[in-house]
Amino acid sequence: MRVNANPSHETAGALAAGGPLLRSLCRLHHLRQRPESDLPPAQQQPRDLDYRVVKNRTYTPPDWPQPLQADIYLPATAGAARRPAVMMVHGGGWEGRSRDDMTPIAKRFVRRGYVVVNVSYRFAPEYRFPAQLNDLQVARHWIDDHAGEWRIDSQRIAGLGYSSGAHLVSLLALVAGTSSSLDAPYGGSDTGFAAVVSGGTPADLRLWDSGRLLIQLMDGTEAERPTAYAEASPVFHVHPDSPPFFLFHGSWDDLVPPEQAETFMQALEAKGNHVELLWMNGRGHITTFLFRGSAESAALDFLAREMPAPNA
């Protein structure tokens, strides 16, 4: 079913109240997360750690079309053990906003012992897709290059994004090390993630009528560039070895309709992958992000289970 990019709240409410979403709510009720403190002791993360922030580190090479920066959040943990990490990517319709939007999330995660790398990327329409994905591929290599310096366990790096950031993080995770043309020349198997947290995700760009944001990102409408729209959609790249995904989505989202989350979940499940979906009931696209505390808690629980410490 195709939907408009901006359906009414009544339409979004109807989607959330019936049909496949109602079945999904029933089927996924058991996935509502336990409090993190209820996890087995070996899977619990430390809490309220001190940390320091290294701001505005340029991660792109000197010849990159635009210098891009990242902020690195480093927890104050004792000992020489390597730590899990999360690469965070902000939203903004692929055309704006900044990594500052992710700062409160970064602070919560670093206090739980995660090294957080909060990155910027190039914007449309000056830079068309896949420029944004290429930026993240370079950033992901850069994290591995500094794993020793930041004491990161390279086997426990997750991706986290919201909205357009979720689209890019999901694509990065799914095309890494595959035969997709999007994986070359900047990707590779080491640009993937051990787990992904993806909120308000534009998972299938073909489910919308082509609006301004998509046209300026993709340099044309879906009718003009159907293959490009398919290849830019995370659902197109789901495969049996996809990393585990934690999805969260507003049930009244009228910008990225709930059908996107349902479609993404079904595509991942169909290939035998582990996926969890948390509905933010009665919330739209913006309010899901602004009042995301329960989703953050569930995501922390998810990552603690999917990326446990060695020998846990």
Short mmCIF file of C-alpha atoms in Angstrom, two decimals:
data_model
loop_
_atom_site.label_atom_id
_atom_site.label_comp_id
_atom_site.label_asym_id
_atom_site.label_seq_id
_atom_site.Cartn_x
_atom_site.Cartn_y
_atom_site.Cartn_z
CA MET A 1 0.00 0.00 0.00
CA ARG A 2 1.28 3.43 -0.91
CA VAL A 3 0.73 6.35 1.42
CA ASN A 4 1.16 10.08 1.09
CA ALA A 5 4.21 11.68 2.67
CA ASN A 6 2.00 13.76 4.92
CA PRO A 7 -1.22 11.91 5.76
CA SER A 8 -3.59 13.44 8.30
CA HIS A 9 -3.49 12.56 11.99
CA GLU A 10 -6.79 10.80 11.42
CA THR A 11 -5.22 8.61 8.75
CA ALA A 12 -2.21 7.86 10.93
CA GLY A 13 -4.50 7.07 13.85
CA ALA A 14 -6.49 4.67 11.70
CA LEU A 15 -3.30 2.93 10.62
CA ALA A 16 -2.20 2.62 14.22
CA ALA A 17 -5.60 1.35 15.36
CA GLY A 18 -6.17 -1.45 12.89
CA GLY A 19 -4.96 -3.74 10.17
CA PRO A 20 -1.37 -4.99 10.18
CA LEU A 21 -0.32 -2.61 12.93
CA LEU A 22 -2.88 -4.02 15.33
CA ARG A 23 -1.63 -7.51 14.58
CA SER A 24 1.91 -6.26 15.10
CA LEU A 25 1.03 -4.72 18.46
CA CYS A 26 -0.41 -8.03 19.61
CA ARG A 27 2.50 -10.07 18.26
CA LEU A 28 5.15 -7.75 19.70
CA HIS A 29 3.64 -7.22 23.12
CA HIS A 30 6.11 -9.75 24.52
CA LEU A 31 9.00 -7.62 23.24
CA ARG A 32 8.32 -4.78 25.65
CA GLN A 33 11.60 -4.42 27.42
CA ARG A 34 12.40 -5.30 30.99
CA PRO A 35 14.09 -2.65 33.11
CA GLU A 36 17.82 -2.85 32.53
CA SER A 37 18.34 -3.69 36.21
CA ASP A 38 16.44 -6.96 35.62
CA LEU A 39 19.09 -8.21 33.23
CA PRO A 40 21.47 -10.93 34.42
CA PRO A 41 24.36 -9.30 36.33
CA ALA A 42 26.88 -10.12 33.59
CA GLN A 43 24.80 -8.17 31.06
CA GLN A 44 24.18 -5.08 33.15
CA GLN A 45 26.03 -1.93 32.17
CA PRO A 46 27.66 0.39 34.70
CA ARG A 47 25.68 3.49 35.58
CA ASP A 48 26.39 7.18 36.09
CA LEU A 49 30.04 7.03 35.05
CA ASP A 50 32.08 10.17 34.74
CA TYR A 51 33.16 10.94 31.20
CA ARG A 52 35.02 13.40 29.02
CA VAL A 53 34.19 14.72 25.58
CA VAL A 54 36.56 15.35 22.70
CA LYS A 55 34.73 17.87 20.52
CA ASN A 56 34.94 18.71 16.83
CA ARG A 57 37.40 16.07 15.66
CA THR A 58 37.56 16.02 11.84
CA TYR A 59 37.06 12.47 10.63
CA THR A 60 37.17 12.99 6.88
CA PRO A 61 40.38 12.80 4.81
CA PRO A 62 41.94 16.06 3.56
CA ASP A 63 40.60 15.63 0.03
CA TRP A 64 36.98 15.04 1.09
CA PRO A 65 34.44 17.41 -0.56
CA GLN A 66 33.52 18.88 2.85
CA PRO A 67 35.36 18.55 6.18
CA LEU A 68 33.12 16.77 8.68
CA GLN A 69 33.43 16.53 12.43
CA ALA A 70 32.47 14.20 15.25
CA ASP A 71 32.29 14.44 19.04
CA ILE A 72 33.72 11.53 21.03
CA TYR A 73 32.34 10.70 24.48
CA LEU A 74 34.74 8.63 26.58
CA PRO A 75 33.58 6.97 29.81
CA ALA A 76 35.86 6.92 32.83
CA THR A 77 36.13 3.17 33.31
CA ALA A 78 38.90 1.48 35.24
CA GLY A 79 41.21 -1.16 33.86
CA ALA A 80 42.35 -2.01 30.37
CA ALA A 81 39.22 -3.81 29.17
CA ARG A 82 37.90 -2.73 25.80
CA ARG A 83 34.51 -0.98 25.83
CA PRO A 84 31.44 -1.16 23.59
CA ALA A 85 30.77 1.82 21.35
CA VAL A 86 27.84 3.46 19.60
CA MET A 87 28.01 5.60 16.47
CA MET A 88 25.15 8.12 16.55
CA VAL A 89 23.62 9.89 13.56
CA HIS A 90 21.12 12.74 13.76
CA GLY A 91 17.98 13.32 11.72
CA GLY A 92 16.77 16.38 9.83
CA GLY A 93 15.33 15.25 6.51
CA TRP A 94 18.82 14.78 5.04
CA GLU A 95 18.96 18.57 4.66
CA GLY A 96 19.74 20.07 8.06
CA ARG A 97 19.87 19.93 11.86
CA SER A 98 23.12 18.92 13.57
CA ARG A 99 24.72 16.31 15.78
CA ASP A 100 23.83 18.52 18.76
CA ASP A 101 20.37 16.91 18.58
CA MET A 102 21.97 13.65 19.72
CA THR A 103 23.95 15.14 22.62
CA PRO A 104 21.46 14.19 25.39
CA ILE A 105 21.36 10.59 24.09
CA ALA A 106 25.15 10.50 23.88
CA LYS A 107 25.43 11.64 27.50
CA ARG A 108 23.07 8.94 28.72
CA PHE A 109 24.89 6.20 26.82
CA VAL A 110 28.39 7.27 27.85
CA ARG A 111 27.31 7.22 31.49
CA ARG A 112 26.44 3.56 30.91
CA GLY A 113 29.94 2.76 29.72
CA TYR A 114 29.64 3.19 25.95
CA VAL A 115 32.14 5.13 23.93
CA VAL A 116 29.90 7.35 21.80
CA VAL A 117 30.95 8.82 18.45
CA ASN A 118 28.40 11.44 17.39
CA VAL A 119 28.92 12.30 13.73
CA SER A 120 27.91 14.90 11.16
CA TYR A 121 27.28 14.29 7.45
CA ARG A 122 26.75 16.27 4.25
CA PHE A 123 23.33 17.66 3.38
CA ALA A 124 21.08 17.63 0.33
CA PRO A 125 20.48 19.26 -2.07
CA GLU A 126 24.09 20.39 -2.35
CA TYR A 127 25.17 16.78 -1.94
CA ARG A 128 22.95 14.03 -3.35
CA PHE A 129 22.67 10.46 -2.13
CA PRO A 130 24.83 8.40 -1.62
CA ALA A 131 27.14 11.17 -0.37
CA GLN A 132 25.61 10.90 3.11
CA LEU A 133 26.16 7.15 3.25
CA ASN A 134 29.73 7.57 2.03
CA ASP A 135 30.36 10.01 4.89
CA LEU A 136 29.22 7.44 7.43
CA GLN A 137 31.33 4.72 5.82
CA VAL A 138 34.39 6.92 6.23
CA ALA A 139 33.37 7.68 9.83
CA ARG A 140 32.98 3.98 10.58
CA HIS A 141 36.50 3.23 9.29
CA TRP A 142 37.76 6.16 11.37
CA ILE A 143 36.28 4.65 14.53
CA ASP A 144 38.14 1.39 13.90
CA ASP A 145 41.34 3.33 13.24
CA HIS A 146 41.04 4.87 16.73
CA ALA A 147 39.78 1.78 18.55
CA GLY A 148 43.07 1.39 20.40
CA GLU A 149 43.23 5.03 21.44
CA TRP A 150 39.63 5.02 22.73
CA ARG A 151 39.78 1.43 24.09
CA ILE A 152 36.91 0.27 21.90
CA ASP A 153 36.04 -3.39 21.41
CA SER A 154 35.74 -3.48 17.61
CA GLN A 155 33.40 -6.48 17.85
CA ARG A 156 30.91 -4.47 19.93
CA ILE A 157 30.15 -1.34 17.91
CA ALA A 158 26.50 -0.43 17.38
CA GLY A 159 24.78 2.16 15.22
CA LEU A 160 22.01 4.45 16.45
CA GLY A 161 20.01 6.97 14.45
CA TYR A 162 16.67 8.71 14.25
CA SER A 163 14.65 9.63 11.16
CA SER A 164 17.03 10.34 8.26
CA GLY A 165 19.86 9.33 10.59
CA ALA A 166 18.12 5.99 11.15
CA HIS A 167 17.80 5.55 7.38
CA LEU A 168 21.53 6.09 6.95
CA VAL A 169 22.60 3.94 9.92
CA SER A 170 20.36 1.10 8.74
CA LEU A 171 21.74 1.28 5.20
CA LEU A 172 25.29 1.34 6.50
CA ALA A 173 24.65 -1.78 8.56
CA LEU A 174 22.91 -3.67 5.76
CA VAL A 175 25.19 -2.99 2.78
CA ALA A 176 28.50 -3.51 4.62
CA GLY A 177 30.50 -6.27 3.00
CA THR A 178 27.84 -7.10 0.41
CA SER A 179 27.84 -7.00 -3.38
CA SER A 180 25.74 -3.82 -3.38
CA SER A 181 27.17 -0.95 -5.39
CA LEU A 182 26.57 1.20 -2.29
CA ASP A 183 29.31 -0.69 -0.44
CA ALA A 184 31.99 0.49 -2.88
CA PRO A 185 34.35 2.23 -2.81
CA TYR A 186 34.17 3.45 0.80
CA GLY A 187 32.52 0.54 2.62
CA GLY A 188 33.61 -3.00 3.34
CA SER A 189 32.70 -5.69 5.86
CA ASP A 190 34.28 -3.70 8.70
CA THR A 191 31.82 -0.82 8.22
CA GLY A 192 28.94 -2.83 9.66
CA PHE A 193 27.58 -2.97 13.20
CA ALA A 194 27.06 -5.64 15.84
CA ALA A 195 23.58 -4.20 16.49
CA VAL A 196 21.42 -1.29 15.32
CA VAL A 197 18.98 1.03 17.11
CA SER A 198 16.78 2.72 14.52
CA GLY A 199 13.94 5.12 15.32
CA GLY A 200 11.34 6.67 13.00
CA THR A 201 13.07 4.94 10.10
CA PRO A 202 12.37 5.74 6.44
CA ALA A 203 12.87 2.09 5.53
CA ASP A 204 11.32 2.03 2.05
CA LEU A 205 11.51 5.27 0.09
CA ARG A 206 9.09 3.81 -2.46
CA LEU A 207 6.17 3.92 0.00
CA TRP A 208 5.85 7.70 -0.37
CA ASP A 209 4.82 9.95 -3.17
CA SER A 210 8.06 11.79 -3.96
CA GLY A 211 8.08 14.99 -1.91
CA ARG A 212 10.61 17.79 -1.76
CA LEU A 213 12.97 16.08 0.71
CA LEU A 214 13.24 12.92 -1.35
CA ILE A 215 13.49 14.72 -4.68
CA GLN A 216 16.40 16.85 -3.48
CA LEU A 217 18.11 13.86 -1.85
CA MET A 218 17.66 11.53 -4.82
CA ASP A 219 17.93 14.14 -7.60
CA GLY A 220 14.55 13.22 -9.03
CA THR A 221 11.24 11.53 -8.37
CA GLU A 222 10.68 7.82 -7.93
CA ALA A 223 9.04 7.71 -11.36
CA GLU A 224 12.21 9.17 -12.84
CA ARG A 225 14.64 7.05 -10.80
CA PRO A 226 12.87 3.86 -9.63
CA THR A 227 16.03 1.76 -9.33
CA ALA A 228 17.83 4.44 -7.31
CA TYR A 229 14.88 4.74 -4.91
CA ALA A 230 14.85 0.97 -4.37
CA GLU A 231 18.61 0.80 -3.77
CA ALA A 232 18.45 3.72 -1.32
CA SER A 233 15.87 1.84 0.79
CA PRO A 234 17.11 -0.27 3.73
CA VAL A 235 14.42 -2.93 3.10
CA PHE A 236 15.99 -3.58 -0.31
CA HIS A 237 19.25 -4.69 1.35
CA VAL A 238 18.00 -6.96 4.14
CA HIS A 239 19.82 -10.31 4.07
CA PRO A 240 20.03 -13.38 6.36
CA ASP A 241 23.17 -12.12 8.12
CA SER A 242 21.78 -8.70 9.02
CA PRO A 243 22.67 -7.53 12.54
CA PRO A 244 19.96 -7.51 15.22
CA PHE A 245 17.73 -4.43 14.98
CA PHE A 246 15.81 -2.54 17.65
CA LEU A 247 13.16 -0.36 16.01
CA PHE A 248 10.98 2.26 17.69
CA HIS A 249 8.30 4.30 15.99
CA GLY A 250 5.44 6.64 16.83
CA SER A 251 2.04 5.05 16.20
CA TRP A 252 0.71 8.44 15.03
CA ASP A 253 3.74 9.39 12.95
CA ASP A 254 2.40 11.35 9.97
CA LEU A 255 5.83 12.19 8.52
CA VAL A 256 7.32 8.67 8.44
CA PRO A 257 4.11 6.61 8.64
CA PRO A 258 3.93 3.52 10.88
CA GLU A 259 3.78 1.32 7.79
CA GLN A 260 7.51 1.96 7.39
CA ALA A 261 8.32 0.25 10.71
CA GLU A 262 5.97 -2.64 9.99
CA THR A 263 7.48 -3.16 6.54
CA PHE A 264 11.03 -3.06 7.88
CA MET A 265 10.27 -5.50 10.68
CA GLN A 266 8.62 -7.95 8.30
CA ALA A 267 11.55 -7.78 5.86
CA LEU A 268 14.04 -8.52 8.64
CA GLU A 269 11.95 -11.35 10.08
CA ALA A 270 11.41 -12.89 6.64
CA LYS A 271 15.19 -13.38 6.31
CA GLY A 272 15.43 -14.94 9.78
CA ASN A 273 16.96 -11.94 11.55
CA HIS A 274 16.35 -10.85 15.12
CA VAL A 275 14.28 -7.66 15.29
CA GLU A 276 12.39 -5.94 18.09
CA LEU A 277 9.86 -3.18 17.55
CA LEU A 278 8.64 -0.78 20.23
CA TRP A 279 5.58 1.31 19.35
CA MET A 280 5.48 4.75 20.94
CA ASN A 281 1.71 4.84 21.27
CA GLY A 282 -0.11 8.08 20.45
CA ARG A 283 3.07 9.89 19.40
CA GLY A 284 4.05 11.52 16.14
CA HIS A 285 7.45 11.80 14.51
CA ILE A 286 8.73 14.75 16.52
CA THR A 287 7.15 13.81 19.85
CA THR A 288 8.61 10.30 19.60
CA PHE A 289 12.06 11.88 19.49
CA LEU A 290 11.39 14.53 22.13
CA PHE A 291 9.85 12.06 24.60
CA ARG A 292 12.04 9.09 23.83
CA GLY A 293 13.07 8.12 27.38
CA SER A 294 11.36 4.72 27.34
CA ALA A 295 12.86 3.96 23.93
CA GLU A 296 16.35 4.85 25.20
CA SER A 297 15.89 2.54 28.19
CA ALA A 298 14.72 -0.27 25.93
CA ALA A 299 17.62 0.36 23.55
CA LEU A 300 20.14 0.18 26.40
CA ASP A 301 18.60 -3.13 27.46
CA PHE A 302 18.73 -4.39 23.87
CA LEU A 303 22.38 -3.46 23.39
CA ALA A 304 23.38 -5.00 26.73
CA ARG A 305 21.84 -8.28 25.58
CA GLU A 306 23.06 -8.19 21.99
CA MET A 307 26.59 -6.93 22.74
CA PRO A 308 27.45 -8.51 26.10
CA ALA A 309 30.92 -8.20 27.53
CA PRO A 310 33.30 -11.05 26.66
CA ASN A 311 32.76 -14.08 28.90
CA ALA A 312 29.43 -12.66 30.07
#
